[in-house]
Short mmCIF file of C-alpha atoms in Angstrom, two decimals:
data_model
loop_
_atom_site.label_atom_id
_atom_site.label_comp_id
_atom_site.label_asym_id
_atom_site.label_seq_id
_atom_site.Cartn_x
_atom_site.Cartn_y
_atom_site.Cartn_z
CA MET A 11 57.11 96.34 132.97
CA ARG A 12 58.99 93.16 133.75
CA ASP A 13 60.95 91.97 136.77
CA ILE A 14 64.68 92.17 135.96
CA GLY A 15 65.79 90.07 138.95
CA VAL A 16 67.73 92.86 140.68
CA ASP A 17 66.53 94.82 143.70
CA VAL A 18 66.57 98.33 142.20
CA LYS A 19 64.07 101.16 142.03
CA THR A 20 61.81 100.80 139.00
CA PRO A 21 61.42 103.76 136.64
CA GLU A 22 58.38 105.98 136.94
CA GLY A 23 56.39 107.01 133.92
CA GLU A 24 55.93 105.60 130.45
CA TRP A 25 58.43 103.82 128.21
CA ASP A 26 60.45 106.24 126.08
CA GLY A 27 60.98 103.76 123.23
CA ASN A 28 64.57 102.82 124.14
CA GLU A 29 65.11 99.13 123.23
CA ASN A 30 68.12 99.00 125.61
CA CYS A 31 65.93 99.55 128.69
CA PRO A 32 66.02 96.44 130.93
CA PHE A 33 62.51 97.16 132.25
CA TYR A 34 60.66 97.80 128.97
CA GLY A 35 63.06 96.94 126.13
CA SER A 36 64.96 93.81 125.14
CA LEU A 37 68.16 94.29 127.19
CA ARG A 38 68.94 91.34 129.51
CA LEU A 39 71.01 91.73 132.67
CA ARG A 40 73.64 89.06 133.30
CA GLY A 41 77.03 88.66 134.91
CA GLN A 42 78.30 90.64 137.85
CA ILE A 43 76.90 93.81 139.34
CA ILE A 44 79.64 96.20 140.48
CA GLU A 45 79.67 99.36 142.54
CA GLY A 46 82.04 102.18 141.75
CA THR A 47 82.45 105.74 140.59
CA VAL A 48 81.94 106.78 136.97
CA SER A 49 85.24 108.33 135.91
CA SER A 50 84.50 108.92 132.22
CA SER A 51 81.42 108.99 130.03
CA MET A 52 82.98 110.44 126.89
CA MET A 53 82.46 107.33 124.71
CA SER A 54 79.20 106.71 122.90
CA ASP A 55 76.99 104.25 124.85
CA SER A 56 79.84 103.36 127.28
CA ILE A 57 81.27 104.48 130.62
CA VAL A 58 84.44 103.83 132.61
CA VAL A 59 83.85 102.83 136.24
CA GLU A 60 86.56 103.10 138.90
CA ASP A 61 86.44 100.33 141.48
CA ARG A 62 88.32 101.18 144.65
CA GLN A 63 90.18 98.15 146.00
CA LEU A 64 92.17 98.17 149.19
CA ALA A 65 95.66 96.71 149.06
CA THR A 66 96.67 94.64 152.05
#
């Protein structure tokens, strides 16, 4: 298991063979990390995240 550079809980157990796993596979993390609520997961391999922003 490799260090992905983000302070998150590491998965427990063995690798399931998914190449898109950032801990065991070849996926690299880059860019921004956002927090939000998943509003849709109907697309294949994609999600829509709602980011609540306060208007001033």
